[in-house]
mmCIF file of C-alpha atoms in Angstrom:
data_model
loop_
_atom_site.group_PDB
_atom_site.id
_atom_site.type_symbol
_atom_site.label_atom_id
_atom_site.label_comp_id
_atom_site.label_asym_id
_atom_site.label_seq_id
_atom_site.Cartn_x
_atom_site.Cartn_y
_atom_site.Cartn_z
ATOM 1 C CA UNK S 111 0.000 0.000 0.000
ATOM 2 C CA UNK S 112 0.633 3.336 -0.647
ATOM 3 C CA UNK S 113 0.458 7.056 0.726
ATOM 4 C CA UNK S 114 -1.042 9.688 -1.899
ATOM 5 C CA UNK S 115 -0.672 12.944 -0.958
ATOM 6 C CA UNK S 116 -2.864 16.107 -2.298
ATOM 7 C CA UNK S 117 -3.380 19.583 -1.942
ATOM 8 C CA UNK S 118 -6.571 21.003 -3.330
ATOM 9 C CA UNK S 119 -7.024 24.999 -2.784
ATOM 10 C CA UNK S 120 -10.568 25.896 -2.784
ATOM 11 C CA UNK S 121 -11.134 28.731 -5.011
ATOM 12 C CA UNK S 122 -13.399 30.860 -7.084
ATOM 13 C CA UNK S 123 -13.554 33.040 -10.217
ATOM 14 C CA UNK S 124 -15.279 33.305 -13.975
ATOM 15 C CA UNK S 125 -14.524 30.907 -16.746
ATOM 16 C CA UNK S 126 -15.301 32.490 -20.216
ATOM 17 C CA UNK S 127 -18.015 30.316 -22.099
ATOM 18 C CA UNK S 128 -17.941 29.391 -25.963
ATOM 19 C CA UNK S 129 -20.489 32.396 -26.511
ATOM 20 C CA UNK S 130 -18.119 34.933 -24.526
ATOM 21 C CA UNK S 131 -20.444 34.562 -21.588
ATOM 22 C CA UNK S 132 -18.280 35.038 -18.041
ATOM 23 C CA UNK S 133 -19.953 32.187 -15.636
ATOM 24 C CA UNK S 134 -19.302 32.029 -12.028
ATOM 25 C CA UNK S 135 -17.646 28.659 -10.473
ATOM 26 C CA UNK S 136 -15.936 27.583 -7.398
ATOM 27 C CA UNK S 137 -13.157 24.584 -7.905
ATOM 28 C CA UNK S 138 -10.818 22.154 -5.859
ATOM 29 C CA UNK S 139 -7.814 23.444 -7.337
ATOM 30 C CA UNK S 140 -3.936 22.863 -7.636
ATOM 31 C CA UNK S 141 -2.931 26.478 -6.480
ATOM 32 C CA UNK S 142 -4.545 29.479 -4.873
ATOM 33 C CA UNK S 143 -4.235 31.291 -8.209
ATOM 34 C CA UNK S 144 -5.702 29.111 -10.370
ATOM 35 C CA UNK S 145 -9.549 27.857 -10.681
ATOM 36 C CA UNK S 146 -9.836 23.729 -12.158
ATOM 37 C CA UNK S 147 -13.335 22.428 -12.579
ATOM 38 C CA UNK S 148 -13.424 19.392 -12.610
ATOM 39 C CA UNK S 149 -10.389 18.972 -9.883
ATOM 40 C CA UNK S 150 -7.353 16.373 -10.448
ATOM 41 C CA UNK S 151 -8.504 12.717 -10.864
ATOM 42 C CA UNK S 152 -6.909 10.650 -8.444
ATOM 43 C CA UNK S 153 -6.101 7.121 -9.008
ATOM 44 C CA UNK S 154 -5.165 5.106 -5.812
ATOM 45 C CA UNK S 155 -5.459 1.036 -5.145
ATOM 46 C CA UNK S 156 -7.545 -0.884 -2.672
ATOM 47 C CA UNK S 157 -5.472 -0.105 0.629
ATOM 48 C CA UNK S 158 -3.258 3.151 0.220
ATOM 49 C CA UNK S 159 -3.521 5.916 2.576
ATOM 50 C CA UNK S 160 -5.008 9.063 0.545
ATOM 51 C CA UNK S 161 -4.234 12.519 2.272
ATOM 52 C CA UNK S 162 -5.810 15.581 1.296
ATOM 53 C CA UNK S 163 -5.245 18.493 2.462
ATOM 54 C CA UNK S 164 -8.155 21.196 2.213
ATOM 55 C CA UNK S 165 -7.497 25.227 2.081
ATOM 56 C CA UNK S 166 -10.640 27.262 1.945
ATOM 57 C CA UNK S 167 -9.292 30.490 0.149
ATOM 58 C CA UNK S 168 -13.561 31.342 0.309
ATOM 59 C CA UNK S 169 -15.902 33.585 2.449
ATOM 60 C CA UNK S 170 -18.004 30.653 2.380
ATOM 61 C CA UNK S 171 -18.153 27.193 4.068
ATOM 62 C CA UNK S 172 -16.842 24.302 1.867
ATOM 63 C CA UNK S 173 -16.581 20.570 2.804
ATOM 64 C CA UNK S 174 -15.113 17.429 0.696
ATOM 65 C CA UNK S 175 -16.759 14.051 0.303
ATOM 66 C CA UNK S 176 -16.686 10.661 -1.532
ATOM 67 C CA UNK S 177 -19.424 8.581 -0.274
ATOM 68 C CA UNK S 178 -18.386 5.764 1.626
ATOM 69 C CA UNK S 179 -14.963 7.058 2.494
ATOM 70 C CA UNK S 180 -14.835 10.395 3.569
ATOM 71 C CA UNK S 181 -16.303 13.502 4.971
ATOM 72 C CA UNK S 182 -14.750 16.722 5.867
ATOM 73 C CA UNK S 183 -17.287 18.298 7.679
ATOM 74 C CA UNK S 184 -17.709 22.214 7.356
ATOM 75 C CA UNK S 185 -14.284 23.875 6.051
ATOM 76 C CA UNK S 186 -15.067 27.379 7.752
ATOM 77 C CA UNK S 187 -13.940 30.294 5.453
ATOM 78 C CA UNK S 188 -9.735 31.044 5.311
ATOM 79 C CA UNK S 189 -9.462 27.672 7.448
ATOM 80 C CA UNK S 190 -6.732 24.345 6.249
ATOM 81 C CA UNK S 191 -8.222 20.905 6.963
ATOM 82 C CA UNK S 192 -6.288 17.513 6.094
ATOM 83 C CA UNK S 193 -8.215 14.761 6.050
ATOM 84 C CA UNK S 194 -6.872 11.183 5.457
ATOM 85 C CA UNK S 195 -8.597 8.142 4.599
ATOM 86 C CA UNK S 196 -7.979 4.339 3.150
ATOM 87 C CA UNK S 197 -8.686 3.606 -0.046
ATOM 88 C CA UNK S 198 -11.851 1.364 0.478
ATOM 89 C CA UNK S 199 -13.412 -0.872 -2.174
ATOM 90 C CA UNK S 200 -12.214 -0.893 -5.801
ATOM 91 C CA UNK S 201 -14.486 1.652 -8.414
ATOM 92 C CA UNK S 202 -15.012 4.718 -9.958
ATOM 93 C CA UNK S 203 -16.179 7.853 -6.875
ATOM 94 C CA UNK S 204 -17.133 11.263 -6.925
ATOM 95 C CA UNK S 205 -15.612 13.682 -4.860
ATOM 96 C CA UNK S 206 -17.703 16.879 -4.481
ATOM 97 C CA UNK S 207 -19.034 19.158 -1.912
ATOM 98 C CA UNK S 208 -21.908 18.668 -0.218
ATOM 99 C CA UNK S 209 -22.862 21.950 1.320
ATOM 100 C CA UNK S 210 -25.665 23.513 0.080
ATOM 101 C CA UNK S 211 -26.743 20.432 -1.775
ATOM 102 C CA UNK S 212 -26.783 20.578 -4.876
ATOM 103 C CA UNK S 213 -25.186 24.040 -5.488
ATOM 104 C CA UNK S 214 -21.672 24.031 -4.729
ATOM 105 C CA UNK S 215 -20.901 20.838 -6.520
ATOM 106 C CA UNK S 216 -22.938 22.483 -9.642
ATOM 107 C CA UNK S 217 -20.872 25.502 -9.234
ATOM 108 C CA UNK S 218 -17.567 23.598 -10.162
ATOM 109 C CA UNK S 219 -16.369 21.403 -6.475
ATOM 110 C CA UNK S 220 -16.151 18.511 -8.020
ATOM 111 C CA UNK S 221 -13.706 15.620 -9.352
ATOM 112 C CA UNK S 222 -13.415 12.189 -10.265
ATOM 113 C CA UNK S 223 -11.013 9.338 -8.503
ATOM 114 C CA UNK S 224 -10.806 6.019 -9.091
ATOM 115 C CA UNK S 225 -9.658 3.061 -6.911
ATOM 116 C CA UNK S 226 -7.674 -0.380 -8.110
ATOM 117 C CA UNK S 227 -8.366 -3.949 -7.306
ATOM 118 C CA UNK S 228 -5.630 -4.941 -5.501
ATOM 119 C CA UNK S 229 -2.700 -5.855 -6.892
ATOM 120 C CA UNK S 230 -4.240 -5.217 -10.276
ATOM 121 C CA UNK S 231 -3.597 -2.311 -12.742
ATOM 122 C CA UNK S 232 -5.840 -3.480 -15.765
ATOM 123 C CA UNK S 233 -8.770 -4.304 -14.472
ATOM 124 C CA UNK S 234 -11.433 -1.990 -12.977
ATOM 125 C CA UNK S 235 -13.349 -5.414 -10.673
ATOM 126 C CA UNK S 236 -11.633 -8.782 -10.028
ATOM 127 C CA UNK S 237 -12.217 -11.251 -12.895
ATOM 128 C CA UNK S 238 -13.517 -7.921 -15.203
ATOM 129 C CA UNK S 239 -12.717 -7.604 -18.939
ATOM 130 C CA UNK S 240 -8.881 -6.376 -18.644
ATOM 131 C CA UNK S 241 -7.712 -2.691 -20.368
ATOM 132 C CA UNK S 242 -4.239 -1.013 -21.241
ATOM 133 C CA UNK S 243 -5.488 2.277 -20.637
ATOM 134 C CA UNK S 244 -7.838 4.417 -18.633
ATOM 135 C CA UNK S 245 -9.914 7.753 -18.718
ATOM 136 C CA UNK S 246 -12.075 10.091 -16.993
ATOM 137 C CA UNK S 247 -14.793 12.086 -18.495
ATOM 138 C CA UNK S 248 -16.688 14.278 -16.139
ATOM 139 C CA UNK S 249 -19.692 15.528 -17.487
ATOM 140 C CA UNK S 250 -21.030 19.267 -16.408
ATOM 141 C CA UNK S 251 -24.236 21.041 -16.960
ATOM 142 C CA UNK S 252 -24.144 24.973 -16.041
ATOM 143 C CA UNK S 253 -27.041 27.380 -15.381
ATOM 144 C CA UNK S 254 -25.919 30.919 -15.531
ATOM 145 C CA UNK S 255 -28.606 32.190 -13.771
ATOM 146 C CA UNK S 256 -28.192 29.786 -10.909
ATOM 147 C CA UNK S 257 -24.280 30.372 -10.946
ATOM 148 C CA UNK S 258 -25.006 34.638 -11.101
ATOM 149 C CA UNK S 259 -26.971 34.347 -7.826
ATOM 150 C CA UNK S 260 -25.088 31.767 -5.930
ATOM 151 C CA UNK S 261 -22.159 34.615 -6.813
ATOM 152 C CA UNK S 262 -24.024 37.088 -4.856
ATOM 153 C CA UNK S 263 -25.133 34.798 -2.412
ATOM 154 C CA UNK S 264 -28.657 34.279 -2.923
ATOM 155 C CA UNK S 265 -30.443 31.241 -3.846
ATOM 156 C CA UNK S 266 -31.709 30.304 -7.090
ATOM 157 C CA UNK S 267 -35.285 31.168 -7.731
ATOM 158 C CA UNK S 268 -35.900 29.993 -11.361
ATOM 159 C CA UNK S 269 -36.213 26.511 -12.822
ATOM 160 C CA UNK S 270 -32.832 25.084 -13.885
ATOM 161 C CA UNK S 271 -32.163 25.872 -17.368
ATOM 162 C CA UNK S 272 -28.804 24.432 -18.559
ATOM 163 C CA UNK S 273 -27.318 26.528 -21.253
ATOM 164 C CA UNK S 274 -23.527 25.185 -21.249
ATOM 165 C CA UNK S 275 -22.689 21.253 -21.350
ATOM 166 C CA UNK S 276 -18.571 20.686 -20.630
ATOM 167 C CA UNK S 277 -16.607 17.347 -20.682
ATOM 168 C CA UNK S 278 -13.744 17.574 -18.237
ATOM 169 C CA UNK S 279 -14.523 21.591 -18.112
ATOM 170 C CA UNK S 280 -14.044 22.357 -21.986
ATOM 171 C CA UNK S 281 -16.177 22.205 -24.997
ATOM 172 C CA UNK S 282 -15.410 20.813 -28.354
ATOM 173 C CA UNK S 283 -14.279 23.284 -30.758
ATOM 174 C CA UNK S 284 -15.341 22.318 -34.319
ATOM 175 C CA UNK S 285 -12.615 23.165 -37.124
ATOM 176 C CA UNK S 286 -12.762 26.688 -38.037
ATOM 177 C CA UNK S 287 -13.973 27.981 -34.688
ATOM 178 C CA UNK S 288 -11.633 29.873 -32.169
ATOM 179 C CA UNK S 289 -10.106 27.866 -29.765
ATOM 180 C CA UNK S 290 -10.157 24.981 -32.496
ATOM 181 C CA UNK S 291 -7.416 22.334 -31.735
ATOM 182 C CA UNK S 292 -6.181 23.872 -28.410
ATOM 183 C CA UNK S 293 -6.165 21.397 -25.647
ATOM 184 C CA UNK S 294 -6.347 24.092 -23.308
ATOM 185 C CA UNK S 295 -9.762 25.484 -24.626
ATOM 186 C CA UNK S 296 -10.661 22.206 -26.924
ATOM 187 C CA UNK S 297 -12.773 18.937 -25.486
ATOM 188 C CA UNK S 298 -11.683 17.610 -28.746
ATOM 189 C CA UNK S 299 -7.790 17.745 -28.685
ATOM 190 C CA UNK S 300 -7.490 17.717 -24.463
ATOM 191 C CA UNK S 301 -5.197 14.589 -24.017
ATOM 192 C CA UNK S 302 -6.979 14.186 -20.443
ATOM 193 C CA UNK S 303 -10.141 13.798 -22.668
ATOM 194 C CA UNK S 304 -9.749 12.731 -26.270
ATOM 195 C CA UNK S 305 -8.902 8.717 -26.902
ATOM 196 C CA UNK S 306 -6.116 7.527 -28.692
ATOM 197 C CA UNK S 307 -5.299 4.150 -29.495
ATOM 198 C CA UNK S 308 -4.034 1.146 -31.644
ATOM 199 C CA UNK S 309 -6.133 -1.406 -32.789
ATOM 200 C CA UNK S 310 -6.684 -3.781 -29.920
ATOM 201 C CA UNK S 311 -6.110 -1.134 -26.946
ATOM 202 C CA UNK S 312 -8.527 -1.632 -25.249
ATOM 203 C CA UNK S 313 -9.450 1.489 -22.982
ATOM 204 C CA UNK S 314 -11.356 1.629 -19.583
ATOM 205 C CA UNK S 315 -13.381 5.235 -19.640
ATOM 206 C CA UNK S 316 -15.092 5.905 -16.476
ATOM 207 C CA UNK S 317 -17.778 8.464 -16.627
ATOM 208 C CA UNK S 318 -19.247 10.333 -14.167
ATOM 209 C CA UNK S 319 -22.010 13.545 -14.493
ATOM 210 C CA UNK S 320 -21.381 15.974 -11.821
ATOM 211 C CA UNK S 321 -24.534 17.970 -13.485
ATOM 212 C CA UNK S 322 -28.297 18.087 -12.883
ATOM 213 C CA UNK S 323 -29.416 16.522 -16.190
ATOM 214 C CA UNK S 324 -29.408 12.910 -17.667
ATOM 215 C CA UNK S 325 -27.407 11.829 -20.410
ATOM 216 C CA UNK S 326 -27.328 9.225 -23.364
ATOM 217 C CA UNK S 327 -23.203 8.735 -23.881
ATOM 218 C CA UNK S 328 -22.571 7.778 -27.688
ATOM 219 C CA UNK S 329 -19.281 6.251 -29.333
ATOM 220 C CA UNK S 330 -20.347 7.353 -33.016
ATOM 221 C CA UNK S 331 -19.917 4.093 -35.362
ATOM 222 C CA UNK S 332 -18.430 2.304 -32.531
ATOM 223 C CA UNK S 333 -19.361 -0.512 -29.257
ATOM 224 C CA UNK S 334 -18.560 0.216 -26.083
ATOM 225 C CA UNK S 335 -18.303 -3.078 -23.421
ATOM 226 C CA UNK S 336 -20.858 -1.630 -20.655
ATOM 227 C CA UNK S 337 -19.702 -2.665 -17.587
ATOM 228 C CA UNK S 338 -21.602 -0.750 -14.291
ATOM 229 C CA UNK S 339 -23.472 1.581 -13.353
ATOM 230 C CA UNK S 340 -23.819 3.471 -10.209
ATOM 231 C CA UNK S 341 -21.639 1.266 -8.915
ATOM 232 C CA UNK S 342 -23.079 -2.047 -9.389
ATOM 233 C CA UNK S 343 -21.598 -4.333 -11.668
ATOM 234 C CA UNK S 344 -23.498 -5.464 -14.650
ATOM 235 C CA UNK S 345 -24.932 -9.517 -14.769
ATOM 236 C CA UNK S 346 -23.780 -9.081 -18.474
ATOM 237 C CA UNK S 347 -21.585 -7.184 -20.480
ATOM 238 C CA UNK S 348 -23.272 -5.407 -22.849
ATOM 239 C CA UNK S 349 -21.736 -4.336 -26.364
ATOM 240 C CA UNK S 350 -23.472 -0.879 -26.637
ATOM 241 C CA UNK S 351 -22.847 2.614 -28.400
ATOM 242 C CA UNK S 352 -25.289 4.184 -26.232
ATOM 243 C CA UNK S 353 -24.997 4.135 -22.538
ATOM 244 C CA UNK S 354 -27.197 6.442 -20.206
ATOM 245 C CA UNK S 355 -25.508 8.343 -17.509
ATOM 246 C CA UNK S 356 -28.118 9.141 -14.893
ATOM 247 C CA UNK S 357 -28.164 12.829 -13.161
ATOM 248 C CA UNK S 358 -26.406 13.840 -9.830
ATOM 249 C CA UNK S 359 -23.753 11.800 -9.731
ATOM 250 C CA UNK S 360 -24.090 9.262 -11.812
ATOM 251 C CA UNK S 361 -21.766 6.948 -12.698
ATOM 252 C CA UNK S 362 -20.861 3.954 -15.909
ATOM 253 C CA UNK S 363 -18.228 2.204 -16.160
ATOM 254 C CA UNK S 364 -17.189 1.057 -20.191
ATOM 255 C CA UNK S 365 -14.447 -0.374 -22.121
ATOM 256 C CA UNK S 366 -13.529 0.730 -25.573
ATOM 257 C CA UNK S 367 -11.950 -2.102 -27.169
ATOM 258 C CA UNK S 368 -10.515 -0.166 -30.228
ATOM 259 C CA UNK S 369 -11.611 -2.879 -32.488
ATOM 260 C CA UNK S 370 -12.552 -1.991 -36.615
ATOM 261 C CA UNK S 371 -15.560 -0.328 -36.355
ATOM 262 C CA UNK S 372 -17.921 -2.577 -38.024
ATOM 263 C CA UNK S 373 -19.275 -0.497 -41.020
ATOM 264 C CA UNK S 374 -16.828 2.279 -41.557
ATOM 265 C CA UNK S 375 -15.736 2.929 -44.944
ATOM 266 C CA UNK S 376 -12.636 2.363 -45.797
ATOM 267 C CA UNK S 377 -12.467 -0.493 -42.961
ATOM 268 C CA UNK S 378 -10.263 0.383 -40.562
ATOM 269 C CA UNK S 379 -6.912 -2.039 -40.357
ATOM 270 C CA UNK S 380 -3.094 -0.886 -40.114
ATOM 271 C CA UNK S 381 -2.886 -0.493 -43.681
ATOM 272 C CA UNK S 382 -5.746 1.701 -43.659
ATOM 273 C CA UNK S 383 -4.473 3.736 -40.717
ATOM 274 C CA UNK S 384 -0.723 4.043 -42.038
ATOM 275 C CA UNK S 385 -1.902 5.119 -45.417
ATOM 276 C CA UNK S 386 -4.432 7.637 -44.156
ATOM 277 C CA UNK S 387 -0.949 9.038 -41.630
ATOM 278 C CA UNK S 388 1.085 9.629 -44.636
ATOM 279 C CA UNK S 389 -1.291 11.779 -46.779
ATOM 280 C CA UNK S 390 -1.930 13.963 -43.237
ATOM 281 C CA UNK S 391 -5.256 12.143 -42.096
ATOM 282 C CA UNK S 392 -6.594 10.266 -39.199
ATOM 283 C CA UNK S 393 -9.310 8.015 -38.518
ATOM 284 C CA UNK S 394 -11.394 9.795 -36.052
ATOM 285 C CA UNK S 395 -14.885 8.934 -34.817
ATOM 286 C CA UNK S 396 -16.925 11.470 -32.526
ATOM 287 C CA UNK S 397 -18.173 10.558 -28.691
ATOM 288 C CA UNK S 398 -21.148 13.002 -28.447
ATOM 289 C CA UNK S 399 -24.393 12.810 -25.961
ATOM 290 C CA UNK S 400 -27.875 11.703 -27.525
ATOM 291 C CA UNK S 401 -29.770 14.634 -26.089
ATOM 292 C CA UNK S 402 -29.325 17.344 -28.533
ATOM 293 C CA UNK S 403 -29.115 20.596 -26.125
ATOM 294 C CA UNK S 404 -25.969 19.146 -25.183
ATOM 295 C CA UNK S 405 -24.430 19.477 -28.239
ATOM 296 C CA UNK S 406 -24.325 23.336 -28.283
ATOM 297 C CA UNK S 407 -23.642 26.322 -25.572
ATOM 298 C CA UNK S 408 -25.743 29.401 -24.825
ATOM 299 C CA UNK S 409 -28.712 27.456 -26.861
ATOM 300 C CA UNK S 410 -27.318 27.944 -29.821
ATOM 301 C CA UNK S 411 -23.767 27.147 -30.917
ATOM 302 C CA UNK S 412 -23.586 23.696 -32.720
ATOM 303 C CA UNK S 413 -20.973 21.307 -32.192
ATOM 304 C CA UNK S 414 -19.861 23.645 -29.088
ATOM 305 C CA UNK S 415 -20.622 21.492 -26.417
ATOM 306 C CA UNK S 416 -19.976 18.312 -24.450
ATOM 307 C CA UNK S 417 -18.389 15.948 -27.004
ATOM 308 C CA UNK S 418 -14.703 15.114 -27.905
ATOM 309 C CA UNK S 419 -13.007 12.652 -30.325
ATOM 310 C CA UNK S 420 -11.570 9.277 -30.680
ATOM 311 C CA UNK S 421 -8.698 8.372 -32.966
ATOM 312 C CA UNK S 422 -7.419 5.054 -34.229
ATOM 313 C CA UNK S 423 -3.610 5.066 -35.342
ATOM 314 C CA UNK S 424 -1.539 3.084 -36.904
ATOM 315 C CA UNK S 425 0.521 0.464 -35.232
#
């Protein structure tokens, strides 16, 4: 067993949306100058020591807590808090806050971390389909409204209206568009968030929806291997290229297997692939959501919201 060791600075600012809208959020991030929604994943194994150490740089209460394994309790304004905790049973967790249910995780606290079988590093259960490689995508949904009075300190008073739909915090960029290609500002080119793979690499991508609304994940012209949800392991493993990600913290658990997608034209093999690399292309297929709002910001902005890309390269 191990000891992982964290710092996560509670902080606040505005993120500037696709449209050019400035949103409020609040996020566990890696220095007092800085603002990260979602925070770091954390990947630890069943029975290492995880210690976190809390600083609230806010004028407002904060806590931290993965359910099952640990809770903070109230982080007063300006105060440090470490807390320290064993890495229970193996999965995919939320961390979030909890204080003033839902806001504060809607507002940006927030992260993903994922926990090992022990003494394995490919599998995500004991006896589950084996991966070489692993991913998180966070999913976000973001009411300005709600975020502009939560700012101020007031409660929201209107239904929630999502307008913005992130992946890991950024939106895809289509080509053309400002931003395009920029891993900082791009879902579609962030290496935390975009797949890349041989044939045969078969890729464990946990997803998890800090946001209000329900979602419908989709590997365009490919199968995913469905293997949980909400925490629960599946009887069967289900080859699907829709999944549904349930609301508030909801959780699946899938493999991408990288294998030829079964009706793409030319098929994809290495030859394929190689050729395609020396005349400057790729073989890229789009992961979007199958609920259309999500696919745009501010209500209107095609292709500017919660999707990202998945390339196949040669061997």
């Amino acid at each position: 067993a191990e000891t992982i060791t964290k710092t996560f600075y509670i902080t606040d600012g505005y993120i500037e949306q696709a449209d050019g809208t400035n949103v409020y959020f609040r996020g566990y991030s890696s220095s007092s100058g800085s603002l990260n929604v979602p925070g770091e994943s954390i990947v630890a194994q069943e029975g290492d020591t995880i210690k976190i150490t809390l600083v609230n740089t806010l004028n407002v209460s904060t806590s931290f807590v993965i359910d099952g394994l640990v809770d903070s309790g109230r982080i007063y304004p300006g105060q440090t808090r470490t807390v320290q905790f064993t890495a229970g049973s193996y999965g995919t967790y939320l961390y979030y806050d909890k204080r003033n249910a839902p806001y504060n995780r809607l507002l940006g606290l927030h992260g993903a971390m994922a926990i090992m079988p022990s003494g394995s590093s490919d599998e995500l259960y004991p006896g589950s389909p084996d991966f070489m490689q692993q991913y998180f995508w966070v999913f976000n949904d973001i009411d300005p409204n709600w975020h502009s009075r939560l700012a101020n300190g007031q409660t929201p008073n209107t239904t929630y209206t999502p307008r913005y739909f992130t992946l890991n915090g950024l939106y895809g960029r289509p080509p053309g568009a400002p931003g395009s290609h920029d891993p900082q500002l791009d879902s579609m080119a962030d290496p935390r968030t975009k797949l890349d793979g041989h044939l045969g690499d078969r890729t464990l991508i946990r997803c998890l929806n800090a946001g209000k609304a329900q979602h419908a994940v989709h590997t365009h012209g490919n199968h995913m291997e469905w293997l949980t949800r909400n925490g629960n392991i599946l009887p069967d493993i289900w080859e699907k290229d829709i999944v549904p990600l349930d609301g508030n913290g909801g959780i699946v658990d899938v493999i991408f297997p990288f294998d030829p997608p079964p009706d793409a034209w030319p098929p994809v093999t290495n030859n394929t692939l190689a050729q395609a690399e020396s005349e400057g292309r790729h073989f890229a297929f789009p992961m979007h959501l199958h609920d259309e709002m999500t696919q745009t910001s501010g209500g209107g902005l095609y292709m500017f919201g919660a999707l990202t890309d998945i390339y196949y390269h040669s061997s």
